PDB file of C-alpha atoms in Angstrom:
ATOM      1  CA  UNK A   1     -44.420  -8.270  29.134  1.00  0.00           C
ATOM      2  CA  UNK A   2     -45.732  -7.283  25.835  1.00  0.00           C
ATOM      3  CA  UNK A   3     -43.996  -3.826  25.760  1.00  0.00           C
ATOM      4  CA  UNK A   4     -40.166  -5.298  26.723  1.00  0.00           C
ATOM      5  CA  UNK A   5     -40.840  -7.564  23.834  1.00  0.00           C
ATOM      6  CA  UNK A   6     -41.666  -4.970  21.388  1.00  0.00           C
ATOM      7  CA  UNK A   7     -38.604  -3.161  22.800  1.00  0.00           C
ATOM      8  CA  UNK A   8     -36.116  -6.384  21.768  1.00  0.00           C
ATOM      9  CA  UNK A   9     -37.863  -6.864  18.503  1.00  0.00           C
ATOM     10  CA  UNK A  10     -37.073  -3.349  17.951  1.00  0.00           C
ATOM     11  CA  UNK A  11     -33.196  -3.301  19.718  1.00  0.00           C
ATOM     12  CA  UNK A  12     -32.127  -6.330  17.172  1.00  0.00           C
ATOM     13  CA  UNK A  13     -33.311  -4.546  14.222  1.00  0.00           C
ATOM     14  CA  UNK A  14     -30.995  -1.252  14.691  1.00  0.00           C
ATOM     15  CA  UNK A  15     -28.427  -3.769  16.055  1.00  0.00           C
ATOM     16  CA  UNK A  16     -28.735  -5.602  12.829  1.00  0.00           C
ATOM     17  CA  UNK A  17     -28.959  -2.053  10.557  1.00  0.00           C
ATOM     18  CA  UNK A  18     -25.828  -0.917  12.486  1.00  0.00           C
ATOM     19  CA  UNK A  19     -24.263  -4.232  11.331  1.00  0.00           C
ATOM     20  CA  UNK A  20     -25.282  -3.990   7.856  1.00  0.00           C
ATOM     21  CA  UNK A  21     -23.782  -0.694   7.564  1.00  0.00           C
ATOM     22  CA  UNK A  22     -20.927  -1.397   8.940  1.00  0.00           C
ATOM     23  CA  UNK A  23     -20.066  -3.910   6.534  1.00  0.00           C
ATOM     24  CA  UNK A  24     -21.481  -1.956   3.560  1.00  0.00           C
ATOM     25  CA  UNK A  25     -18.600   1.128   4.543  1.00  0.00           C
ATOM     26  CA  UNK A  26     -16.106  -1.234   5.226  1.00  0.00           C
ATOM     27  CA  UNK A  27     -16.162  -3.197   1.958  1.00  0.00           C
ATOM     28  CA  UNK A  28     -17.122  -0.298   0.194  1.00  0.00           C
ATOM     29  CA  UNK A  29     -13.304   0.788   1.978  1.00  0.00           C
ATOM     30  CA  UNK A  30     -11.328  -2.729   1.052  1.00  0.00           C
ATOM     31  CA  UNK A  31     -13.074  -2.145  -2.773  1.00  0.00           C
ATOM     32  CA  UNK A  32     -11.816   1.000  -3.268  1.00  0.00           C
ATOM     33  CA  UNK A  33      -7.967   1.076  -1.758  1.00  0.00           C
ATOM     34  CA  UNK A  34      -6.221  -1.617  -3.973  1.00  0.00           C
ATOM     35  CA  UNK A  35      -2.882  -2.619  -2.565  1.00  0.00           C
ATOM     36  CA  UNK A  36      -0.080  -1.330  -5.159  1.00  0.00           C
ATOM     37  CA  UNK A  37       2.811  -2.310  -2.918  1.00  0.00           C
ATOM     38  CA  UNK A  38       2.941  -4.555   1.022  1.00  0.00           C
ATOM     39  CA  UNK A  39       5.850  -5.992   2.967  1.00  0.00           C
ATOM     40  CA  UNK A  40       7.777  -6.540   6.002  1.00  0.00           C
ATOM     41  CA  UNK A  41      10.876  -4.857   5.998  1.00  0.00           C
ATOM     42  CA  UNK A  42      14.261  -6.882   7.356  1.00  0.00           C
ATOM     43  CA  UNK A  43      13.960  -4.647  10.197  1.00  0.00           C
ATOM     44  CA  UNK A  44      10.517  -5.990  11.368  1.00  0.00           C
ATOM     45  CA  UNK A  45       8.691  -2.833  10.410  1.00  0.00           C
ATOM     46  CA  UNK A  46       5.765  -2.735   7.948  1.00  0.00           C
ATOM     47  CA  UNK A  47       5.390  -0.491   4.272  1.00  0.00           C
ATOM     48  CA  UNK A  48       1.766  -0.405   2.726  1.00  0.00           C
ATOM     49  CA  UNK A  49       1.097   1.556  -0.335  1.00  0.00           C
ATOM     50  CA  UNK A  50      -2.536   2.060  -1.521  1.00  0.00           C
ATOM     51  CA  UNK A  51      -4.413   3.738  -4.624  1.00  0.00           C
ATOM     52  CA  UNK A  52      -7.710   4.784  -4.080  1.00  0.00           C
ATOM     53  CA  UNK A  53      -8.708   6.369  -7.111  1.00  0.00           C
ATOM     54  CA  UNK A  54      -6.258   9.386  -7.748  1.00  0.00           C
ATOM     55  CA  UNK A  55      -4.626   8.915  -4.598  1.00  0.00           C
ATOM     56  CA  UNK A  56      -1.549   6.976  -3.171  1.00  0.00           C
ATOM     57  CA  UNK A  57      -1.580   6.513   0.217  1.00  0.00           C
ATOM     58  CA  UNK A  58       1.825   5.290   2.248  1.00  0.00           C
ATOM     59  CA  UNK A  59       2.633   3.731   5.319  1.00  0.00           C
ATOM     60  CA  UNK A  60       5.540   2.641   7.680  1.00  0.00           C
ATOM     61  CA  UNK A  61       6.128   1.742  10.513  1.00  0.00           C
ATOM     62  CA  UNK A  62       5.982  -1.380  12.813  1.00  0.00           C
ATOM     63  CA  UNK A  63       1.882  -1.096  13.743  1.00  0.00           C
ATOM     64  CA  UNK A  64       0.378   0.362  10.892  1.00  0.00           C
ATOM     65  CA  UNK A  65      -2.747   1.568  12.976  1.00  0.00           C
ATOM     66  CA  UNK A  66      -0.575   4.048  14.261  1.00  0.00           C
ATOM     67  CA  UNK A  67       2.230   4.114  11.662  1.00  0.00           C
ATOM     68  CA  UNK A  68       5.615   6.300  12.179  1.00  0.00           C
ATOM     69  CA  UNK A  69       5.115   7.747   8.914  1.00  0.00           C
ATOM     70  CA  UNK A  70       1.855   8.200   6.866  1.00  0.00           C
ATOM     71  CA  UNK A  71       0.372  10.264   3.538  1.00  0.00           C
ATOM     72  CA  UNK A  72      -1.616  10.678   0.656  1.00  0.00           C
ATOM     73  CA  UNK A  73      -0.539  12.422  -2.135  1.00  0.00           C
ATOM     74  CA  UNK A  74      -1.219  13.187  -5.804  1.00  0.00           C
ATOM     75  CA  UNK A  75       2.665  13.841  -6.139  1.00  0.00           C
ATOM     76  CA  UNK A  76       3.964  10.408  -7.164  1.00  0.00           C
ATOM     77  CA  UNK A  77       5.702   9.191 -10.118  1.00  0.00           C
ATOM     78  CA  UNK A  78       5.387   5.658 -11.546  1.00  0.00           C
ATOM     79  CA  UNK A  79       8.860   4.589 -13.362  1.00  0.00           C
ATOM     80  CA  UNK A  80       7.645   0.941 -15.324  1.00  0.00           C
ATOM     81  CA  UNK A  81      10.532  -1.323 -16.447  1.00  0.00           C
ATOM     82  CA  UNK A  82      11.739   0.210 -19.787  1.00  0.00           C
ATOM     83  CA  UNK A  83      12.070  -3.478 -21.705  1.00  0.00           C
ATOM     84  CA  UNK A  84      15.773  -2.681 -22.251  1.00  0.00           C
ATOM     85  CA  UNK A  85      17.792  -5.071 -19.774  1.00  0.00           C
ATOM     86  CA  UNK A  86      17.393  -8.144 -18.013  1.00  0.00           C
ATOM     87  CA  UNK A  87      16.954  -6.696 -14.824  1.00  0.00           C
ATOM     88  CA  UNK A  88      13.401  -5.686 -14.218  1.00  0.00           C
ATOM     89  CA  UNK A  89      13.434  -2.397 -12.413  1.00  0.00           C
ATOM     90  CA  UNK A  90       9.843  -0.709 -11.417  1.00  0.00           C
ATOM     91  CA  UNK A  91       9.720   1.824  -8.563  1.00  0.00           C
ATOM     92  CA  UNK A  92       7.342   4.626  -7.324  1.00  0.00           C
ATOM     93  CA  UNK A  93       8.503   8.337  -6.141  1.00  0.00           C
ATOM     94  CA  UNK A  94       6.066   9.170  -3.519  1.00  0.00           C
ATOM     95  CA  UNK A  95       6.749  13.188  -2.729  1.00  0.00           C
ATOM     96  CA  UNK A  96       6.398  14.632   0.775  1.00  0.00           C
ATOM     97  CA  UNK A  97       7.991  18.200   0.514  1.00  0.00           C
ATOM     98  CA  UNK A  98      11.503  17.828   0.221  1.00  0.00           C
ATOM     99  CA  UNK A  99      11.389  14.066   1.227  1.00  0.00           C
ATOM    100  CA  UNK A 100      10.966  11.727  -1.615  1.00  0.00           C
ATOM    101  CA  UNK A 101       9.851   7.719  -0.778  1.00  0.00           C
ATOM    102  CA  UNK A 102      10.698   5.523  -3.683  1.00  0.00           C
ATOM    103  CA  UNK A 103       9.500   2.283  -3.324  1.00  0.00           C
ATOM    104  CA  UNK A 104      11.012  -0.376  -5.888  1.00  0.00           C
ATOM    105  CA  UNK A 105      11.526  -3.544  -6.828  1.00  0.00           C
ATOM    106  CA  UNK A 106      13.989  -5.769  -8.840  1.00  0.00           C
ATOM    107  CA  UNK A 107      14.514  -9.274 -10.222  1.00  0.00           C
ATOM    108  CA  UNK A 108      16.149 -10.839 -12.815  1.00  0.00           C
ATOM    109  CA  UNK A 109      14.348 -12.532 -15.682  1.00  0.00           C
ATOM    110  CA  UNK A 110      16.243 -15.169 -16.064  1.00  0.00           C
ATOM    111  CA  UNK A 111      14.673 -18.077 -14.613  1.00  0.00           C
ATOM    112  CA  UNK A 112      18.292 -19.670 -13.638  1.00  0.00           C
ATOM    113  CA  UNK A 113      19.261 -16.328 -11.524  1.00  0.00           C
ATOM    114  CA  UNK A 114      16.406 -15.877  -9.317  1.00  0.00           C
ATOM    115  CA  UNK A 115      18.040 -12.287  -7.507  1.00  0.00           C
ATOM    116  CA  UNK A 116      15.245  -9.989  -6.459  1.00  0.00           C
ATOM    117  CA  UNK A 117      15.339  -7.224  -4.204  1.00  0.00           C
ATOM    118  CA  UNK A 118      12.677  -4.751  -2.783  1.00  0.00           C
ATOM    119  CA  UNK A 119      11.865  -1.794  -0.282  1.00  0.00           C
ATOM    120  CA  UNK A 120      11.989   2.140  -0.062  1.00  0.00           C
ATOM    121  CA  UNK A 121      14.224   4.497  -0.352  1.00  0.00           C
ATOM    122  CA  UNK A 122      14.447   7.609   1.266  1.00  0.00           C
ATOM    123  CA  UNK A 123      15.778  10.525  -0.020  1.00  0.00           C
ATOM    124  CA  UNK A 124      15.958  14.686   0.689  1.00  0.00           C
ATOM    125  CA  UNK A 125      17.075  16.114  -2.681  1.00  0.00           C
ATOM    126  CA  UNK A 126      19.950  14.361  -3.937  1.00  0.00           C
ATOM    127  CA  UNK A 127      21.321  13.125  -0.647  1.00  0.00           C
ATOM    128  CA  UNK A 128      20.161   9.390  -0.124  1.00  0.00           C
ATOM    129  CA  UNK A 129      19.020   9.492   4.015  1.00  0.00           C
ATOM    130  CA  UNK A 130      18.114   5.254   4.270  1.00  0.00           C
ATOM    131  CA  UNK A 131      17.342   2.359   2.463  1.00  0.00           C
ATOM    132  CA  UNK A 132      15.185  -0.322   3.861  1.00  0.00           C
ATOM    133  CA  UNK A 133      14.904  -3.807   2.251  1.00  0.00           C
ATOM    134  CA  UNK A 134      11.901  -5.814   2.196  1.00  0.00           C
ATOM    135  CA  UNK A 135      11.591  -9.457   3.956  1.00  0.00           C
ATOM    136  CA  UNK A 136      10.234 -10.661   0.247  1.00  0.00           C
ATOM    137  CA  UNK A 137       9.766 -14.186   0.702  1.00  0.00           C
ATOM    138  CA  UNK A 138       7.489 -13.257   3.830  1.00  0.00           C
ATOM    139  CA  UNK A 139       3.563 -13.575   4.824  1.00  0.00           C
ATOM    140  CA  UNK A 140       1.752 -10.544   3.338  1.00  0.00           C
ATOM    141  CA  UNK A 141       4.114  -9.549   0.947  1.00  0.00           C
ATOM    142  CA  UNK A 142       2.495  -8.238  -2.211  1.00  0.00           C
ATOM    143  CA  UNK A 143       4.028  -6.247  -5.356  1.00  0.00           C
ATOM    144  CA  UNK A 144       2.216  -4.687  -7.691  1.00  0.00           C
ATOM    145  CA  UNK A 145       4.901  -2.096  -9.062  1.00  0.00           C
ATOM    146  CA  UNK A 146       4.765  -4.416 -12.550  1.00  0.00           C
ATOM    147  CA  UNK A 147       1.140  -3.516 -13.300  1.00  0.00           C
ATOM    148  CA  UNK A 148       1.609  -0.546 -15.295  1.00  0.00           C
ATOM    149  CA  UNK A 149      -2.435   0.005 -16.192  1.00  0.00           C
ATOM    150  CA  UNK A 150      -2.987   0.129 -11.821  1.00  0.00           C
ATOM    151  CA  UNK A 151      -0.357   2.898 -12.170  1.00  0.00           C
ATOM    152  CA  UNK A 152      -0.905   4.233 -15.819  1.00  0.00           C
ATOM    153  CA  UNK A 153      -2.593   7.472 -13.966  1.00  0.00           C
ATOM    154  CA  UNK A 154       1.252   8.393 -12.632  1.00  0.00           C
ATOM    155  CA  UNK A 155       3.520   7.216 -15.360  1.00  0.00           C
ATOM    156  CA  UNK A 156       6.379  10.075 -16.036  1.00  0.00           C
ATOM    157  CA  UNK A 157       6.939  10.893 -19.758  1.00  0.00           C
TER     158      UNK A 157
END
C-alpha cells in the first residue's frame, strides 16, 4: 500500500513539472511574438502579423492553426505616415519571392470624418492580384501599423 503511494506522490510531481513547463514555454511564446497587425477580413477569413524579435511572421486564412498562407521573413518594409496629409497612411511590405503582402491601414484625422479602411494587398511585381478589406469594427481586431518604434527595425529610407 505503501509503494502505490510513493508511486502517486511521485506521478503528481512530474504531472505538476510537465505543467510548469508548459506554461513557462508558452508565455515565454505570447512574450516574445507581439501582435503588429490582427483582423477579420469582410470575407470571414483571418490576417495575423507578428514580430518576434527580427522576424515578421504572417498569416491568412480562415483557421489560423492551419492557415492558407503562412511566413516569416526578414524581407519587410515598414512605410510610417509621412506627417504630410490628413489621411494617415501606414502599411507593411511583407516579401515572399515575387509575391509582395502589404498590409495597411488608413483613417482620417479629422475627428468629424471618421473614414478608415484596412487589410492586405497582394501583389506580383507591379500587377495588383487582390485586395482584401478588414471587418475593422470587429472582435480581435488590433492595429499596430502606427507604432513606428515596434517597427523602427524595418523602416525604408
Amino acid at each position: 500500500m505503501k509503494s502505490i503511494t510513493l508511486f502517486s506522490v511521485i506521478k503528481k510531481k512530474r504531472l505538476l513539472f510537465l505543467i510548469l513547463v508548459t506554461s513557462f514555454f508558452n508565455s515565454s511564446y505570447a512574450l516574445a511574438n507581439t501582435i503588429v497587425f490582427q483582423c477579420t477580413t469582410k470575407n470571414n477569413k483571418q490576417l495575423l502579423v507578428t514580430l518576434n524579435k527580427n522576424l515578421i511572421s504572417y498569416k491568412f486564412g480562415r483557421n489560423l492553426s492551419n492557415p492558407e498562407m503562412a511566413l516569416t521573413t526578414k524581407q519587410v518594409t515598414y512605410m510610417p505616415w509621412t506627417g504630410v496629409s490628413s489621411m494617415v497612411n501606414n502599411s507593411l511590405e511583407i516579401q515572399n519571392g515575387n509575391i509582395k503582402y502589404t498590409v495597411f491601414s488608413s483613417y482620417q484625422r479629422d475627428p468629424n470624418n471618421l473614414n478608415s479602411q484596412s487589410g492586405i494587398v497582394v501583389s506580383k511585381g507591379d500587377q495588383e492580384l487582390a485586395t482584401v478589406y478588414c471587418k475593422e469594427s470587429s472582435k480581435g481586431y488590433v492595429n499596430n501599423l502606427d507604432d513606428s518604434g515596434l517597427l523602427s527595425q524595418f523602416k525604408k529610407d
